[in-house]
Amino acid sequence: MTTPVYLDHNATTPIAPSVLEAMLPFLRGQHGNASSRHELGTVARRAVERAREQVGAAVGAQPSQVVFTSGGTEANNLFIKGAAAVLRPQQVVVGAIDHPCVAMPAKDLRRTGWTLRRLAVDAEGVADLADLDAALQVPTGIVSMMLANNETGVLQPVAAIAARARAARAWLHSDAVQALGKVPVDFEALGVHALTVSAHKLRGPKGAGALVLDKRIELRPLLHGGGHEAGMRSGTENVPAIVGFGAACELAVADLAAFDAHCRALRDDLDVRLEAAGATVFGAAAPRIPNTTCFAFDGIDGETLVIELDRLGFCVASGSACSSHSTEPSATLLAMGVSPELARGAVRVSFGPDNDARQASDFAAAVVATAGRLRRLTAMAV
Ligand code: PLP
């Protein structure tokens, strides 16, 4: 069997060889607990603190601002639930296109007297600042807006949102899971109180992420116990994964310009070919992370197209990988005003540094041919 062409890097990425090399000693001999006082513990502690510096540096933050978690989901939950627990119940505002691991905990706050408002986006999938201004007319404790959307790749005006949120005395959080490693991310420049990042989206291992936090705000931890991570996240540190996360951050920053040039060329060329074949490319007129495109062909089911492409050896996603067990059309596309019929056709392609022009070109040809075949089959069936 030939190796499939992997075009689903927003779902997860292969671990970079240098990241694996950095991790291996901590999976073999160096098994110490970073809280232990003996030599093996000290080696583990130093490695965790080095990774904290690398993750902080990747987002322009101090190492002490980095709280390691099990990934993006936990970091998002930690911020939303942890902030709500120390603030009086008021309004929480989240993007209508935010990931379920922001949207669901925000919705859950309604049980404790909070009101939830979803921030509208325009037809290109960009958050509507006028809607935010309207939302901030009522007392608001938390605003959360992702930096880059996982499905369309559309970048959000987080700095402008943060400025408005601060003026309204709300805490501003941004889920930067799909942005880090693809575009520059700077905690200070964004003006946020908290930022979520995750290792496995940038050639690091699964199971490590971080909430980067303005040290002037205090959250209630989700996990209580031994007081790890300055009391913000108890539980023995996953040393190999954290070490890999640090190495992946350093690599991502060093490779950022090359990633942009490489992936943007593949993505833009694919978009041209898709549009020429009659596909709608969602958010194409907005600024996007360079590796992502999300498209649909009218009348062709996205799930079917993904399965057919899988048979041909191409791994892509229909809608969001994180909700791919759901048959509902993508909430992101619906929020952009896309019809449910067209949204059901959505397919997401996300390139990575290992993809080449030949793979992208073969994929474009396969999509166009498969879409044409499925269209003819549908026409025969009616
Ligand atoms: N936020 C966004 C935008 C994502 O795309 C994802 C995963 O797809 C997550 C959060 C969850 O991150 P993790 O898989 O590290 O829990």
Short mmCIF file of N, CA, C and O in Angstrom, two decimals, residues 315-373:
data_model
loop_
_atom_site.label_atom_id
_atom_site.label_comp_id
_atom_site.label_asym_id
_atom_site.label_seq_id
_atom_site.Cartn_x
_atom_site.Cartn_y
_atom_site.Cartn_z
N CYS A 315 -5.59 12.39 2.29
CA CYS A 315 -6.25 12.61 3.59
C CYS A 315 -6.63 14.08 3.72
O CYS A 315 -5.75 14.95 3.86
N VAL A 316 -7.93 14.36 3.68
CA VAL A 316 -8.43 15.72 3.93
C VAL A 316 -9.62 15.60 4.86
O VAL A 316 -10.08 14.51 5.19
N ALA A 317 -10.15 16.75 5.28
CA ALA A 317 -11.24 16.73 6.27
C ALA A 317 -12.51 17.31 5.68
O ALA A 317 -12.47 18.20 4.83
N SER A 318 -13.64 16.82 6.18
CA SER A 318 -14.91 17.47 5.83
C SER A 318 -15.30 18.29 7.04
O SER A 318 -15.37 17.77 8.15
N GLY A 319 -15.53 19.57 6.85
CA GLY A 319 -15.85 20.43 7.99
C GLY A 319 -14.69 20.41 8.96
O GLY A 319 -13.53 20.32 8.56
N SER A 320 -14.97 20.44 10.27
CA SER A 320 -13.93 20.44 11.27
C SER A 320 -13.63 19.03 11.72
O SER A 320 -14.55 18.28 12.04
N ALA A 321 -12.35 18.68 11.77
CA ALA A 321 -11.97 17.32 12.19
C ALA A 321 -12.47 17.02 13.59
O ALA A 321 -12.86 15.92 13.91
N CYS A 322 -12.50 18.07 14.42
CA CYS A 322 -12.89 17.86 15.81
C CYS A 322 -14.37 17.54 15.95
O CYS A 322 -14.81 17.06 16.97
N SER A 323 -15.16 17.86 14.93
CA SER A 323 -16.59 17.55 15.04
C SER A 323 -17.00 16.67 13.87
O SER A 323 -18.14 16.68 13.44
N SER A 324 -16.03 15.91 13.35
CA SER A 324 -16.33 15.16 12.14
C SER A 324 -17.28 13.99 12.41
O SER A 324 -17.77 13.38 11.47
N HIS A 325 -17.53 13.68 13.70
CA HIS A 325 -18.53 12.63 13.98
C HIS A 325 -19.95 13.19 13.81
O HIS A 325 -20.92 12.47 13.82
N SER A 326 -20.03 14.51 13.66
CA SER A 326 -21.33 15.14 13.56
C SER A 326 -21.73 15.28 12.09
O SER A 326 -20.89 15.53 11.23
N THR A 327 -23.02 15.11 11.80
CA THR A 327 -23.49 15.27 10.43
C THR A 327 -24.05 16.66 10.19
O THR A 327 -24.49 16.98 9.10
N GLU A 328 -24.05 17.48 11.25
CA GLU A 328 -24.54 18.85 11.12
C GLU A 328 -23.59 19.65 10.23
O GLU A 328 -22.38 19.47 10.30
N PRO A 329 -24.15 20.56 9.41
CA PRO A 329 -23.23 21.42 8.66
C PRO A 329 -22.41 22.28 9.60
O PRO A 329 -22.83 22.57 10.72
N SER A 330 -21.25 22.71 9.15
CA SER A 330 -20.32 23.46 9.99
C SER A 330 -20.94 24.75 10.54
O SER A 330 -21.47 25.57 9.79
N ALA A 331 -20.83 24.93 11.85
CA ALA A 331 -21.35 26.14 12.50
C ALA A 331 -20.62 27.38 11.98
O ALA A 331 -21.22 28.46 11.85
N THR A 332 -19.35 27.22 11.67
CA THR A 332 -18.57 28.35 11.14
C THR A 332 -19.16 28.82 9.81
O THR A 332 -19.39 30.02 9.60
N LEU A 333 -19.42 27.87 8.92
CA LEU A 333 -19.93 28.26 7.60
C LEU A 333 -21.34 28.82 7.71
O LEU A 333 -21.68 29.80 7.04
N LEU A 334 -22.16 28.24 8.58
CA LEU A 334 -23.52 28.77 8.75
C LEU A 334 -23.46 30.20 9.27
O LEU A 334 -24.21 31.07 8.84
N ALA A 335 -22.54 30.46 10.22
CA ALA A 335 -22.40 31.82 10.77
C ALA A 335 -21.98 32.80 9.68
O ALA A 335 -22.25 34.00 9.78
N MET A 336 -21.30 32.32 8.64
CA MET A 336 -20.88 33.18 7.53
C MET A 336 -22.02 33.39 6.52
O MET A 336 -21.82 34.06 5.50
N GLY A 337 -23.17 32.76 6.80
CA GLY A 337 -24.31 32.93 5.91
C GLY A 337 -24.32 31.95 4.75
O GLY A 337 -25.11 32.10 3.81
N VAL A 338 -23.47 30.93 4.81
CA VAL A 338 -23.47 29.90 3.77
C VAL A 338 -24.72 29.04 3.95
O VAL A 338 -25.10 28.73 5.10
N SER A 339 -25.36 28.64 2.86
CA SER A 339 -26.58 27.83 2.99
C SER A 339 -26.20 26.46 3.56
O SER A 339 -25.10 25.96 3.31
N PRO A 340 -27.13 25.84 4.34
CA PRO A 340 -26.82 24.51 4.89
C PRO A 340 -26.47 23.50 3.79
O PRO A 340 -25.60 22.65 3.99
N GLU A 341 -27.10 23.62 2.61
CA GLU A 341 -26.82 22.68 1.52
C GLU A 341 -25.36 22.80 1.06
O GLU A 341 -24.65 21.80 0.95
N LEU A 342 -24.93 24.04 0.84
CA LEU A 342 -23.54 24.22 0.38
C LEU A 342 -22.56 23.87 1.51
O LEU A 342 -21.52 23.26 1.27
N ALA A 343 -22.93 24.23 2.75
CA ALA A 343 -22.04 23.94 3.89
C ALA A 343 -21.82 22.43 4.04
O ALA A 343 -20.74 22.00 4.46
N ARG A 344 -22.82 21.64 3.69
CA ARG A 344 -22.67 20.18 3.78
C ARG A 344 -21.63 19.66 2.79
O ARG A 344 -21.17 18.53 2.91
N GLY A 345 -21.29 20.48 1.84
CA GLY A 345 -20.28 20.09 0.85
C GLY A 345 -18.86 20.43 1.25
O GLY A 345 -17.92 20.14 0.53
N ALA A 346 -18.70 21.04 2.45
CA ALA A 346 -17.38 21.61 2.79
C ALA A 346 -16.29 20.55 2.95
O ALA A 346 -16.48 19.53 3.61
N VAL A 347 -15.16 20.85 2.36
CA VAL A 347 -13.95 20.04 2.50
C VAL A 347 -12.82 20.97 2.88
O VAL A 347 -12.69 22.06 2.32
N ARG A 348 -12.03 20.56 3.85
CA ARG A 348 -10.89 21.39 4.28
C ARG A 348 -9.58 20.71 3.89
O ARG A 348 -9.39 19.52 4.17
N VAL A 349 -8.71 21.51 3.29
CA VAL A 349 -7.36 21.05 2.97
C VAL A 349 -6.39 21.90 3.79
O VAL A 349 -6.51 23.13 3.80
N SER A 350 -5.46 21.26 4.48
CA SER A 350 -4.46 22.03 5.24
C SER A 350 -3.08 21.43 4.97
O SER A 350 -2.81 20.29 5.33
N PHE A 351 -2.26 22.25 4.31
CA PHE A 351 -0.93 21.79 3.89
C PHE A 351 0.07 21.89 5.04
O PHE A 351 -0.15 22.61 6.03
N GLY A 352 1.17 21.18 4.89
CA GLY A 352 2.28 21.25 5.84
C GLY A 352 3.59 21.32 5.07
O GLY A 352 3.61 21.18 3.83
N PRO A 353 4.69 21.51 5.80
CA PRO A 353 5.98 21.68 5.14
C PRO A 353 6.43 20.49 4.30
O PRO A 353 7.21 20.65 3.38
N ASP A 354 5.92 19.28 4.63
CA ASP A 354 6.36 18.10 3.88
C ASP A 354 5.62 17.91 2.56
O ASP A 354 6.00 17.06 1.75
N ASN A 355 4.55 18.65 2.34
CA ASN A 355 3.83 18.51 1.07
C ASN A 355 4.63 19.20 -0.05
O ASN A 355 5.32 20.18 0.20
N ASP A 356 4.49 18.65 -1.25
CA ASP A 356 5.19 19.31 -2.37
C ASP A 356 4.20 19.65 -3.49
O ASP A 356 3.03 19.26 -3.45
N ALA A 357 4.72 20.36 -4.49
CA ALA A 357 3.86 20.87 -5.57
C ALA A 357 3.22 19.72 -6.35
O ALA A 357 2.08 19.82 -6.81
N ARG A 358 3.94 18.62 -6.47
CA ARG A 358 3.41 17.46 -7.20
C ARG A 358 2.17 16.91 -6.48
O ARG A 358 1.14 16.62 -7.10
N GLN A 359 2.28 16.76 -5.16
CA GLN A 359 1.15 16.26 -4.37
C GLN A 359 -0.05 17.20 -4.49
O GLN A 359 -1.19 16.76 -4.65
N ALA A 360 0.23 18.51 -4.40
CA ALA A 360 -0.86 19.48 -4.46
C ALA A 360 -1.53 19.44 -5.82
O ALA A 360 -2.77 19.51 -5.93
N SER A 361 -0.72 19.29 -6.85
CA SER A 361 -1.26 19.27 -8.20
C SER A 361 -2.06 17.97 -8.45
O SER A 361 -3.16 18.00 -9.01
N ASP A 362 -1.52 16.84 -7.98
CA ASP A 362 -2.25 15.57 -8.12
C ASP A 362 -3.57 15.64 -7.36
O ASP A 362 -4.60 15.14 -7.82
N PHE A 363 -3.52 16.29 -6.18
CA PHE A 363 -4.75 16.41 -5.40
C PHE A 363 -5.79 17.25 -6.15
O PHE A 363 -6.96 16.87 -6.23
N ALA A 364 -5.35 18.38 -6.69
CA ALA A 364 -6.28 19.26 -7.41
C ALA A 364 -6.95 18.48 -8.55
O ALA A 364 -8.17 18.54 -8.73
N ALA A 365 -6.13 17.72 -9.28
CA ALA A 365 -6.68 16.95 -10.39
C ALA A 365 -7.68 15.91 -9.88
O ALA A 365 -8.75 15.71 -10.47
N ALA A 366 -7.35 15.28 -8.74
CA ALA A 366 -8.24 14.25 -8.18
C ALA A 366 -9.56 14.85 -7.71
O ALA A 366 -10.63 14.27 -7.92
N VAL A 367 -9.49 16.02 -7.10
CA VAL A 367 -10.73 16.64 -6.62
C VAL A 367 -11.63 16.99 -7.80
O VAL A 367 -12.83 16.70 -7.79
N VAL A 368 -11.04 17.62 -8.78
CA VAL A 368 -11.85 18.07 -9.92
C VAL A 368 -12.48 16.86 -10.63
O VAL A 368 -13.67 16.85 -10.93
N ALA A 369 -11.68 15.81 -10.83
CA ALA A 369 -12.21 14.62 -11.50
C ALA A 369 -13.29 13.95 -10.65
O ALA A 369 -14.33 13.55 -11.16
N THR A 370 -13.05 13.85 -9.34
CA THR A 370 -14.01 13.17 -8.46
C THR A 370 -15.31 13.97 -8.36
O THR A 370 -16.41 13.40 -8.40
N ALA A 371 -15.16 15.28 -8.24
CA ALA A 371 -16.36 16.12 -8.17
C ALA A 371 -17.18 15.96 -9.44
O ALA A 371 -18.41 15.83 -9.40
N GLY A 372 -16.49 15.92 -10.58
CA GLY A 372 -17.19 15.77 -11.86
C GLY A 372 -17.92 14.42 -11.91
O GLY A 372 -19.08 14.34 -12.32
N ARG A 373 -17.25 13.38 -11.45
CA ARG A 373 -17.85 12.03 -11.47
C ARG A 373 -19.07 11.98 -10.54
O ARG A 373 -20.13 11.48 -10.92
#
